[in-house]
Amino acid sequence: MIVTYTQDDGTAERMDTDDLSALEAAAIEEAMDDVPWRAIEARLQAQDPTALRAIVWAFRRREQSGLKFADVDVPGWRRRLKARLTRDEIADALTNIMTEALSKSEDSMIDAVTPHLRKLADDPAEVDAALDELGKGHLTRHAKESAA
């Protein structure tokens, strides 16, 4: 997952959770009162301010080793902090959905989730690319035709 922190001057700092070490991820879990990493990822997708702040904290600690979680604040966090899905995360989500959809022989589940994935994606075009890779590119074309 990519967390972006937009500074006052408009520049955006990008922090990729894939770049966290296991110790950094464990420190985030502990700082958030022993919330498991899977739940932290879900909270990031929901744009939870504590989870977003925890990612900023972990990256800041690389340069400021004594930085305490409680001391990290982001004024205007709603407009400054955003969590977005990476291409691999989009592909994983679509694969899981497709597996379930195929067992029921329907595309409606994929149709229902793709707008949400586009909203969360770091690059919304990656959702269409992932659908193409899964052999479901026709769903992308159908959505575009419906919107026109």
Tab-separated table of N, CA and C in Angstrom:
chain	number	residue	atom	x	y	z
A	1	MET	N	0.853	-1.156	0.000
A	1	MET	CA	0.000	0.000	0.000
A	1	MET	C	0.907	1.229	0.000
A	2	ILE	N	0.477	2.248	-0.709
A	2	ILE	CA	1.221	3.503	-0.781
A	2	ILE	C	0.493	4.534	0.082
A	3	VAL	N	1.203	5.144	1.009
A	3	VAL	CA	0.656	6.241	1.797
A	3	VAL	C	1.343	7.506	1.314
A	4	THR	N	0.539	8.485	0.927
A	4	THR	CA	1.104	9.765	0.502
A	4	THR	C	0.791	10.814	1.562
A	5	TYR	N	1.794	11.645	1.793
A	5	TYR	CA	1.675	12.743	2.742
A	5	TYR	C	1.963	14.010	1.947
A	6	THR	N	0.915	14.809	1.711
A	6	THR	CA	1.057	16.038	0.937
A	6	THR	C	1.473	17.178	1.866
A	7	GLN	N	2.619	17.759	1.561
A	7	GLN	CA	3.174	18.850	2.363
A	7	GLN	C	2.450	20.170	2.052
A	8	ASP	N	2.724	21.207	2.848
A	8	ASP	CA	2.123	22.527	2.644
A	8	ASP	C	2.396	23.075	1.246
A	9	ASP	N	3.577	22.792	0.712
A	9	ASP	CA	3.944	23.328	-0.602
A	9	ASP	C	3.407	22.492	-1.761
A	10	GLY	N	2.631	21.441	-1.459
A	10	GLY	CA	2.027	20.615	-2.496
A	10	GLY	C	2.835	19.393	-2.894
A	11	THR	N	4.075	19.297	-2.433
A	11	THR	CA	4.858	18.106	-2.748
A	11	THR	C	4.303	16.921	-1.952
A	12	ALA	N	4.378	15.756	-2.554
A	12	ALA	CA	3.834	14.561	-1.912
A	12	ALA	C	4.950	13.578	-1.606
A	13	GLU	N	5.032	13.194	-0.356
A	13	GLU	CA	5.970	12.152	0.073
A	13	GLU	C	5.237	10.821	-0.008
A	14	ARG	N	5.829	9.860	-0.697
A	14	ARG	CA	5.214	8.540	-0.876
A	14	ARG	C	5.939	7.521	-0.016
A	15	MET	N	5.161	6.779	0.776
A	15	MET	CA	5.706	5.753	1.654
A	15	MET	C	5.035	4.428	1.297
A	16	ASP	N	5.819	3.479	0.837
A	16	ASP	CA	5.299	2.184	0.411
A	16	ASP	C	5.449	1.199	1.561
A	17	THR	N	4.350	0.624	2.016
A	17	THR	CA	4.415	-0.308	3.143
A	17	THR	C	5.234	-1.553	2.798
A	18	ASP	N	5.412	-1.835	1.509
A	18	ASP	CA	6.269	-2.958	1.119
A	18	ASP	C	7.732	-2.689	1.470
A	19	ASP	N	8.082	-1.426	1.683
A	19	ASP	CA	9.455	-1.073	2.039
A	19	ASP	C	9.722	-1.161	3.542
A	20	LEU	N	8.691	-1.421	4.335
A	20	LEU	CA	8.876	-1.557	5.779
A	20	LEU	C	9.594	-2.865	6.087
A	21	SER	N	10.452	-2.822	7.072
A	21	SER	CA	11.078	-4.062	7.532
A	21	SER	C	10.083	-4.783	8.449
A	22	ALA	N	10.373	-6.029	8.745
A	22	ALA	CA	9.521	-6.788	9.661
A	22	ALA	C	9.497	-6.134	11.040
A	23	LEU	N	10.654	-5.605	11.472
A	23	LEU	CA	10.708	-4.930	12.778
A	23	LEU	C	9.873	-3.654	12.777
A	24	GLU	N	9.904	-2.923	11.667
A	24	GLU	CA	9.100	-1.694	11.582
A	24	GLU	C	7.609	-2.041	11.605
A	25	ALA	N	7.217	-3.080	10.879
A	25	ALA	CA	5.810	-3.501	10.887
A	25	ALA	C	5.391	-3.941	12.292
A	26	ALA	N	6.261	-4.669	12.967
A	26	ALA	CA	5.963	-5.099	14.336
A	26	ALA	C	5.851	-3.894	15.274
A	27	ALA	N	6.695	-2.899	15.080
A	27	ALA	CA	6.633	-1.692	15.915
A	27	ALA	C	5.313	-0.955	15.685
A	28	ILE	N	4.841	-0.944	14.446
A	28	ILE	CA	3.545	-0.318	14.141
A	28	ILE	C	2.428	-1.085	14.844
A	29	GLU	N	2.465	-2.417	14.759
A	29	GLU	CA	1.463	-3.236	15.444
A	29	GLU	C	1.442	-2.923	16.937
A	30	GLU	N	2.623	-2.868	17.532
A	30	GLU	CA	2.724	-2.601	18.971
A	30	GLU	C	2.247	-1.197	19.309
A	31	ALA	N	2.632	-0.209	18.508
A	31	ALA	CA	2.230	1.177	18.770
A	31	ALA	C	0.717	1.354	18.678
A	32	MET	N	0.081	0.511	17.867
A	32	MET	CA	-1.371	0.584	17.721
A	32	MET	C	-2.067	-0.405	18.662
A	33	ASP	N	-1.452	-0.666	19.813
A	33	ASP	CA	-2.021	-1.545	20.845
A	33	ASP	C	-2.216	-2.977	20.348
A	34	ASP	N	-1.158	-3.494	19.722
A	34	ASP	CA	-1.114	-4.884	19.272
A	34	ASP	C	-2.182	-5.241	18.230
A	35	VAL	N	-2.466	-4.296	17.350
A	35	VAL	CA	-3.361	-4.563	16.216
A	35	VAL	C	-2.564	-5.376	15.199
A	36	PRO	N	-3.078	-6.520	14.735
A	36	PRO	CA	-2.332	-7.321	13.760
A	36	PRO	C	-2.209	-6.598	12.415
A	37	TRP	N	-1.130	-6.913	11.700
A	37	TRP	CA	-0.831	-6.206	10.449
A	37	TRP	C	-1.991	-6.274	9.460
A	38	ARG	N	-2.645	-7.398	9.366
A	38	ARG	CA	-3.769	-7.545	8.426
A	38	ARG	C	-4.862	-6.518	8.744
A	39	ALA	N	-5.118	-6.302	10.022
A	39	ALA	CA	-6.120	-5.315	10.436
A	39	ALA	C	-5.623	-3.895	10.159
A	40	ILE	N	-4.319	-3.678	10.279
A	40	ILE	CA	-3.756	-2.365	9.967
A	40	ILE	C	-3.950	-2.071	8.483
A	41	GLU	N	-3.708	-3.071	7.635
A	41	GLU	CA	-3.925	-2.883	6.195
A	41	GLU	C	-5.385	-2.537	5.902
A	42	ALA	N	-6.305	-3.196	6.577
A	42	ALA	CA	-7.734	-2.896	6.383
A	42	ALA	C	-8.041	-1.471	6.848
A	43	ARG	N	-7.434	-1.072	7.940
A	43	ARG	CA	-7.648	0.291	8.441
A	43	ARG	C	-7.035	1.324	7.509
A	44	LEU	N	-5.917	0.986	6.873
A	44	LEU	CA	-5.334	1.890	5.880
A	44	LEU	C	-6.289	2.062	4.701
A	45	GLN	N	-6.878	0.966	4.244
A	45	GLN	CA	-7.834	1.051	3.135
A	45	GLN	C	-9.031	1.919	3.504
A	46	ALA	N	-9.404	1.904	4.784
A	46	ALA	CA	-10.519	2.721	5.260
A	46	ALA	C	-10.085	4.154	5.582
A	47	GLN	N	-8.810	4.478	5.317
A	47	GLN	CA	-8.256	5.822	5.552
A	47	GLN	C	-8.300	6.196	7.031
A	48	ASP	N	-8.053	5.222	7.895
A	48	ASP	CA	-8.045	5.429	9.337
A	48	ASP	C	-6.873	6.330	9.724
A	49	PRO	N	-7.125	7.428	10.446
A	49	PRO	CA	-6.042	8.364	10.754
A	49	PRO	C	-4.929	7.773	11.611
A	50	THR	N	-5.259	6.880	12.517
A	50	THR	CA	-4.226	6.291	13.373
A	50	THR	C	-3.308	5.383	12.559
A	51	ALA	N	-3.878	4.591	11.683
A	51	ALA	CA	-3.063	3.714	10.834
A	51	ALA	C	-2.197	4.531	9.880
A	52	LEU	N	-2.764	5.563	9.276
A	52	LEU	CA	-1.993	6.428	8.380
A	52	LEU	C	-0.834	7.092	9.128
A	53	ARG	N	-1.130	7.600	10.310
A	53	ARG	CA	-0.116	8.255	11.138
A	53	ARG	C	0.976	7.269	11.538
A	54	ALA	N	0.607	6.016	11.780
A	54	ALA	CA	1.589	4.998	12.161
A	54	ALA	C	2.592	4.751	11.033
A	55	ILE	N	2.143	4.786	9.799
A	55	ILE	CA	3.055	4.604	8.671
A	55	ILE	C	4.024	5.783	8.594
A	56	VAL	N	3.492	6.987	8.742
A	56	VAL	CA	4.354	8.181	8.742
A	56	VAL	C	5.385	8.057	9.860
A	57	TRP	N	4.947	7.666	11.030
A	57	TRP	CA	5.835	7.509	12.184
A	57	TRP	C	6.957	6.523	11.886
A	58	ALA	N	6.615	5.361	11.316
A	58	ALA	CA	7.630	4.338	11.046
A	58	ALA	C	8.686	4.859	10.077
A	59	PHE	N	8.276	5.580	9.052
A	59	PHE	CA	9.241	6.122	8.098
A	59	PHE	C	10.057	7.260	8.712
A	60	ARG	N	9.444	8.092	9.550
A	60	ARG	CA	10.158	9.194	10.208
A	60	ARG	C	11.213	8.667	11.189
A	61	ARG	N	10.905	7.521	11.829
A	61	ARG	CA	11.844	6.939	12.806
A	61	ARG	C	13.157	6.520	12.158
A	62	ARG	N	13.177	6.338	10.873
A	62	ARG	CA	14.419	5.979	10.197
A	62	ARG	C	15.450	7.098	10.323
A	63	GLU	N	14.974	8.323	10.392
A	63	GLU	CA	15.868	9.478	10.533
A	63	GLU	C	15.891	10.028	11.952
A	64	GLN	N	14.832	9.785	12.710
A	64	GLN	CA	14.709	10.284	14.085
A	64	GLN	C	14.432	9.093	14.997
A	65	SER	N	15.469	8.376	15.352
A	65	SER	CA	15.305	7.094	16.058
A	65	SER	C	14.515	7.190	17.363
A	66	GLY	N	14.557	8.300	18.039
A	66	GLY	CA	13.848	8.432	19.318
A	66	GLY	C	12.428	8.943	19.187
A	67	LEU	N	11.941	9.107	17.978
A	67	LEU	CA	10.597	9.657	17.769
A	67	LEU	C	9.535	8.725	18.347
A	68	LYS	N	8.656	9.299	19.167
A	68	LYS	CA	7.576	8.524	19.783
A	68	LYS	C	6.305	8.646	18.933
A	69	PHE	N	5.565	7.552	18.875
A	69	PHE	CA	4.327	7.522	18.106
A	69	PHE	C	3.376	8.630	18.550
A	70	ALA	N	3.274	8.833	19.850
A	70	ALA	CA	2.362	9.841	20.397
A	70	ALA	C	2.728	11.260	19.963
A	71	ASP	N	3.981	11.455	19.543
A	71	ASP	CA	4.428	12.793	19.144
A	71	ASP	C	4.210	13.093	17.665
A	72	VAL	N	3.723	12.124	16.905
A	72	VAL	CA	3.507	12.329	15.467
A	72	VAL	C	2.066	12.765	15.243
A	73	ASP	N	1.920	13.948	14.678
A	73	ASP	CA	0.598	14.477	14.359
A	73	ASP	C	0.631	15.018	12.939
A	74	VAL	N	-0.503	14.979	12.275
A	74	VAL	CA	-0.609	15.504	10.921
A	74	VAL	C	-1.836	16.415	10.872
A	75	PRO	N	-1.623	17.719	11.072
A	75	PRO	CA	-2.752	18.643	10.967
A	75	PRO	C	-3.349	18.566	9.554
A	76	GLY	N	-4.662	18.591	9.484
A	76	GLY	CA	-5.334	18.495	8.184
A	76	GLY	C	-5.152	17.127	7.541
A	77	TRP	N	-5.118	16.093	8.361
A	77	TRP	CA	-4.808	14.743	7.874
A	77	TRP	C	-5.740	14.283	6.765
A	78	ARG	N	-7.004	14.685	6.770
A	78	ARG	CA	-7.946	14.216	5.744
A	78	ARG	C	-7.521	14.616	4.339
A	79	ARG	N	-6.959	15.787	4.188
A	79	ARG	CA	-6.524	16.222	2.853
A	79	ARG	C	-5.052	15.900	2.589
A	80	ARG	N	-4.286	15.639	3.644
A	80	ARG	CA	-2.846	15.416	3.480
A	80	ARG	C	-2.437	13.954	3.375
A	81	LEU	N	-3.164	13.061	4.029
A	81	LEU	CA	-2.788	11.650	4.058
A	81	LEU	C	-3.788	10.813	3.266
A	82	LYS	N	-3.257	9.981	2.400
A	82	LYS	CA	-4.087	9.060	1.619
A	82	LYS	C	-3.367	7.731	1.501
A	83	ALA	N	-4.106	6.657	1.629
A	83	ALA	CA	-3.566	5.317	1.390
A	83	ALA	C	-4.157	4.819	0.081
A	84	ARG	N	-3.291	4.266	-0.765
A	84	ARG	CA	-3.711	3.767	-2.067
A	84	ARG	C	-3.133	2.374	-2.308
A	85	LEU	N	-3.855	1.572	-3.071
A	85	LEU	CA	-3.429	0.214	-3.372
A	85	LEU	C	-2.374	0.193	-4.469
A	86	THR	N	-1.458	-0.763	-4.363
A	86	THR	CA	-0.457	-0.971	-5.409
A	86	THR	C	-1.026	-1.937	-6.448
A	87	ARG	N	-0.331	-2.069	-7.544
A	87	ARG	CA	-0.756	-2.973	-8.611
A	87	ARG	C	-0.889	-4.413	-8.094
A	88	ASP	N	0.067	-4.868	-7.316
A	88	ASP	CA	0.005	-6.234	-6.775
A	88	ASP	C	-1.217	-6.430	-5.883
A	89	GLU	N	-1.551	-5.435	-5.076
A	89	GLU	CA	-2.708	-5.532	-4.193
A	89	GLU	C	-4.010	-5.562	-4.991
A	90	ILE	N	-4.055	-4.775	-6.066
A	90	ILE	CA	-5.226	-4.784	-6.945
A	90	ILE	C	-5.386	-6.164	-7.575
A	91	ALA	N	-4.276	-6.693	-8.088
A	91	ALA	CA	-4.318	-8.012	-8.723
A	91	ALA	C	-4.752	-9.086	-7.728
A	92	ASP	N	-4.235	-9.035	-6.499
A	92	ASP	CA	-4.626	-10.007	-5.469
A	92	ASP	C	-6.120	-9.920	-5.167
A	93	ALA	N	-6.621	-8.693	-5.008
A	93	ALA	CA	-8.044	-8.515	-4.704
A	93	ALA	C	-8.913	-9.046	-5.836
A	94	LEU	N	-8.536	-8.705	-7.072
A	94	LEU	CA	-9.326	-9.178	-8.212
A	94	LEU	C	-9.250	-10.690	-8.371
A	95	THR	N	-8.091	-11.260	-8.104
A	95	THR	CA	-7.958	-12.719	-8.187
A	95	THR	C	-8.871	-13.393	-7.165
A	96	ASN	N	-8.876	-12.885	-5.942
A	96	ASN	CA	-9.747	-13.452	-4.905
A	96	ASN	C	-11.223	-13.315	-5.276
A	97	ILE	N	-11.590	-12.148	-5.780
A	97	ILE	CA	-12.981	-11.911	-6.170
A	97	ILE	C	-13.351	-12.807	-7.350
A	98	MET	N	-12.430	-12.912	-8.302
A	98	MET	CA	-12.709	-13.709	-9.484
A	98	MET	C	-12.865	-15.190	-9.131
A	99	THR	N	-12.053	-15.664	-8.214
A	99	THR	CA	-12.172	-17.055	-7.785
A	99	THR	C	-13.559	-17.311	-7.216
A	100	GLU	N	-14.023	-16.394	-6.403
A	100	GLU	CA	-15.358	-16.535	-5.830
A	100	GLU	C	-16.434	-16.370	-6.902
A	101	ALA	N	-16.253	-15.396	-7.799
A	101	ALA	CA	-17.233	-15.157	-8.865
A	101	ALA	C	-17.314	-16.348	-9.813
A	102	LEU	N	-16.170	-16.939	-10.140
A	102	LEU	CA	-16.167	-18.087	-11.050
A	102	LEU	C	-16.892	-19.275	-10.441
A	103	SER	N	-16.772	-19.415	-9.119
A	103	SER	CA	-17.470	-20.526	-8.477
A	103	SER	C	-18.982	-20.339	-8.574
A	104	LYS	N	-19.418	-19.111	-8.780
A	104	LYS	CA	-20.845	-18.820	-8.925
A	104	LYS	C	-21.212	-18.465	-10.364
A	105	SER	N	-20.217	-18.493	-11.271
A	105	SER	CA	-20.430	-18.170	-12.688
A	105	SER	C	-21.080	-16.801	-12.884
A	106	GLU	N	-20.548	-15.787	-12.210
A	106	GLU	CA	-21.095	-14.445	-12.395
A	106	GLU	C	-20.002	-13.395	-12.306
A	107	ASP	N	-20.187	-12.319	-13.071
A	107	ASP	CA	-19.251	-11.200	-13.075
A	107	ASP	C	-19.734	-10.043	-12.198
A	108	SER	N	-20.928	-10.155	-11.643
A	108	SER	CA	-21.491	-9.026	-10.901
A	108	SER	C	-20.652	-8.655	-9.685
A	109	MET	N	-20.009	-9.638	-9.068
A	109	MET	CA	-19.164	-9.331	-7.906
A	109	MET	C	-17.972	-8.474	-8.328
A	110	ILE	N	-17.396	-8.803	-9.474
A	110	ILE	CA	-16.263	-8.023	-9.968
A	110	ILE	C	-16.736	-6.628	-10.344
A	111	ASP	N	-17.888	-6.549	-11.041
A	111	ASP	CA	-18.462	-5.246	-11.400
A	111	ASP	C	-18.689	-4.381	-10.163
A	112	ALA	N	-19.120	-5.000	-9.075
A	112	ALA	CA	-19.441	-4.252	-7.859
A	112	ALA	C	-18.207	-3.693	-7.167
A	113	VAL	N	-17.095	-4.410	-7.240
A	113	VAL	CA	-15.915	-3.993	-6.482
A	113	VAL	C	-14.955	-3.115	-7.295
A	114	THR	N	-15.013	-3.159	-8.620
A	114	THR	CA	-14.016	-2.405	-9.395
A	114	THR	C	-14.074	-0.891	-9.167
A	115	PRO	N	-15.243	-0.266	-8.996
A	115	PRO	CA	-15.205	1.179	-8.692
A	115	PRO	C	-14.470	1.482	-7.384
A	116	HIS	N	-14.650	0.616	-6.388
A	116	HIS	CA	-13.963	0.789	-5.105
A	116	HIS	C	-12.455	0.628	-5.285
A	117	LEU	N	-12.046	-0.376	-6.062
A	117	LEU	CA	-10.616	-0.578	-6.308
A	117	LEU	C	-10.019	0.602	-7.058
A	118	ARG	N	-10.758	1.150	-8.029
A	118	ARG	CA	-10.258	2.326	-8.767
A	118	ARG	C	-10.056	3.507	-7.823
A	119	LYS	N	-10.976	3.673	-6.886
A	119	LYS	CA	-10.877	4.787	-5.931
A	119	LYS	C	-9.655	4.624	-5.030
A	120	LEU	N	-9.354	3.391	-4.626
A	120	LEU	CA	-8.239	3.139	-3.718
A	120	LEU	C	-6.900	2.985	-4.440
A	121	ALA	N	-6.939	2.769	-5.738
A	121	ALA	CA	-5.708	2.487	-6.483
A	121	ALA	C	-4.797	3.702	-6.557
A	122	ASP	N	-3.504	3.451	-6.452
A	122	ASP	CA	-2.527	4.507	-6.664
A	122	ASP	C	-2.638	5.009	-8.102
A	123	ASP	N	-2.858	4.101	-9.047
A	123	ASP	CA	-3.086	4.429	-10.449
A	123	ASP	C	-4.330	3.656	-10.886
A	124	PRO	N	-5.477	4.329	-11.048
A	124	PRO	CA	-6.712	3.634	-11.404
A	124	PRO	C	-6.619	2.794	-12.682
A	125	ALA	N	-5.746	3.157	-13.602
A	125	ALA	CA	-5.584	2.375	-14.827
A	125	ALA	C	-5.063	0.971	-14.527
A	126	GLU	N	-4.420	0.794	-13.379
A	126	GLU	CA	-3.907	-0.527	-13.018
A	126	GLU	C	-5.034	-1.522	-12.739
A	127	VAL	N	-6.207	-1.019	-12.370
A	127	VAL	CA	-7.355	-1.906	-12.168
A	127	VAL	C	-7.748	-2.517	-13.513
A	128	ASP	N	-7.824	-1.675	-14.547
A	128	ASP	CA	-8.171	-2.176	-15.877
A	128	ASP	C	-7.120	-3.155	-16.386
A	129	ALA	N	-5.850	-2.850	-16.148
A	129	ALA	CA	-4.773	-3.749	-16.582
A	129	ALA	C	-4.869	-5.097	-15.871
A	130	ALA	N	-5.178	-5.061	-14.579
A	130	ALA	CA	-5.309	-6.309	-13.821
A	130	ALA	C	-6.511	-7.113	-14.316
A	131	LEU	N	-7.606	-6.435	-14.652
A	131	LEU	CA	-8.767	-7.129	-15.207
A	131	LEU	C	-8.406	-7.784	-16.543
A	132	ASP	N	-7.661	-7.075	-17.370
A	132	ASP	CA	-7.215	-7.648	-18.650
A	132	ASP	C	-6.387	-8.907	-18.416
A	133	GLU	N	-5.464	-8.847	-17.452
A	133	GLU	CA	-4.613	-9.998	-17.161
A	133	GLU	C	-5.416	-11.205	-16.679
A	134	LEU	N	-6.529	-10.938	-16.019
A	134	LEU	CA	-7.366	-12.025	-15.521
A	134	LEU	C	-8.367	-12.514	-16.566
A	135	GLY	N	-8.296	-11.917	-17.773
A	135	GLY	CA	-9.239	-12.307	-18.820
A	135	GLY	C	-10.615	-11.702	-18.632
A	136	LYS	N	-10.686	-10.619	-17.863
A	136	LYS	CA	-11.956	-9.950	-17.603
A	136	LYS	C	-11.955	-8.515	-18.135
A	137	GLY	N	-11.183	-8.267	-19.167
A	137	GLY	CA	-11.115	-6.930	-19.756
A	137	GLY	C	-12.456	-6.458	-20.279
A	138	HIS	N	-13.331	-7.393	-20.655
A	138	HIS	CA	-14.656	-7.010	-21.149
A	138	HIS	C	-15.446	-6.243	-20.081
A	139	LEU	N	-15.152	-6.480	-18.814
A	139	LEU	CA	-15.833	-5.747	-17.740
A	139	LEU	C	-15.415	-4.284	-17.737
A	140	THR	N	-14.168	-4.022	-18.072
A	140	THR	CA	-13.685	-2.648	-18.156
A	140	THR	C	-14.380	-1.930	-19.303
A	141	ARG	N	-14.443	-2.577	-20.454
A	141	ARG	CA	-15.095	-1.969	-21.609
A	141	ARG	C	-16.570	-1.743	-21.339
A	142	HIS	N	-17.232	-2.691	-20.656
A	142	HIS	CA	-18.654	-2.572	-20.327
A	142	HIS	C	-18.883	-1.364	-19.410
A	143	ALA	N	-18.018	-1.198	-18.443
A	143	ALA	CA	-18.161	-0.065	-17.504
A	143	ALA	C	-17.985	1.264	-18.224
A	144	LYS	N	-17.034	1.316	-19.160
A	144	LYS	CA	-16.801	2.560	-19.903
A	144	LYS	C	-17.980	2.876	-20.832
A	145	GLU	N	-18.558	1.839	-21.451
A	145	GLU	CA	-19.698	2.044	-22.332
A	145	GLU	C	-20.920	2.499	-21.549
A	146	SER	N	-21.092	1.962	-20.351
A	146	SER	CA	-22.216	2.336	-19.504
A	146	SER	C	-22.112	3.777	-19.030
A	147	ALA	N	-20.871	4.229	-18.797
A	147	ALA	CA	-20.646	5.595	-18.312
A	147	ALA	C	-20.852	6.625	-19.421
A	148	ALA	N	-20.696	6.213	-20.671
A	148	ALA	CA	-20.802	7.151	-21.800
A	148	ALA	C	-22.226	7.503	-22.129
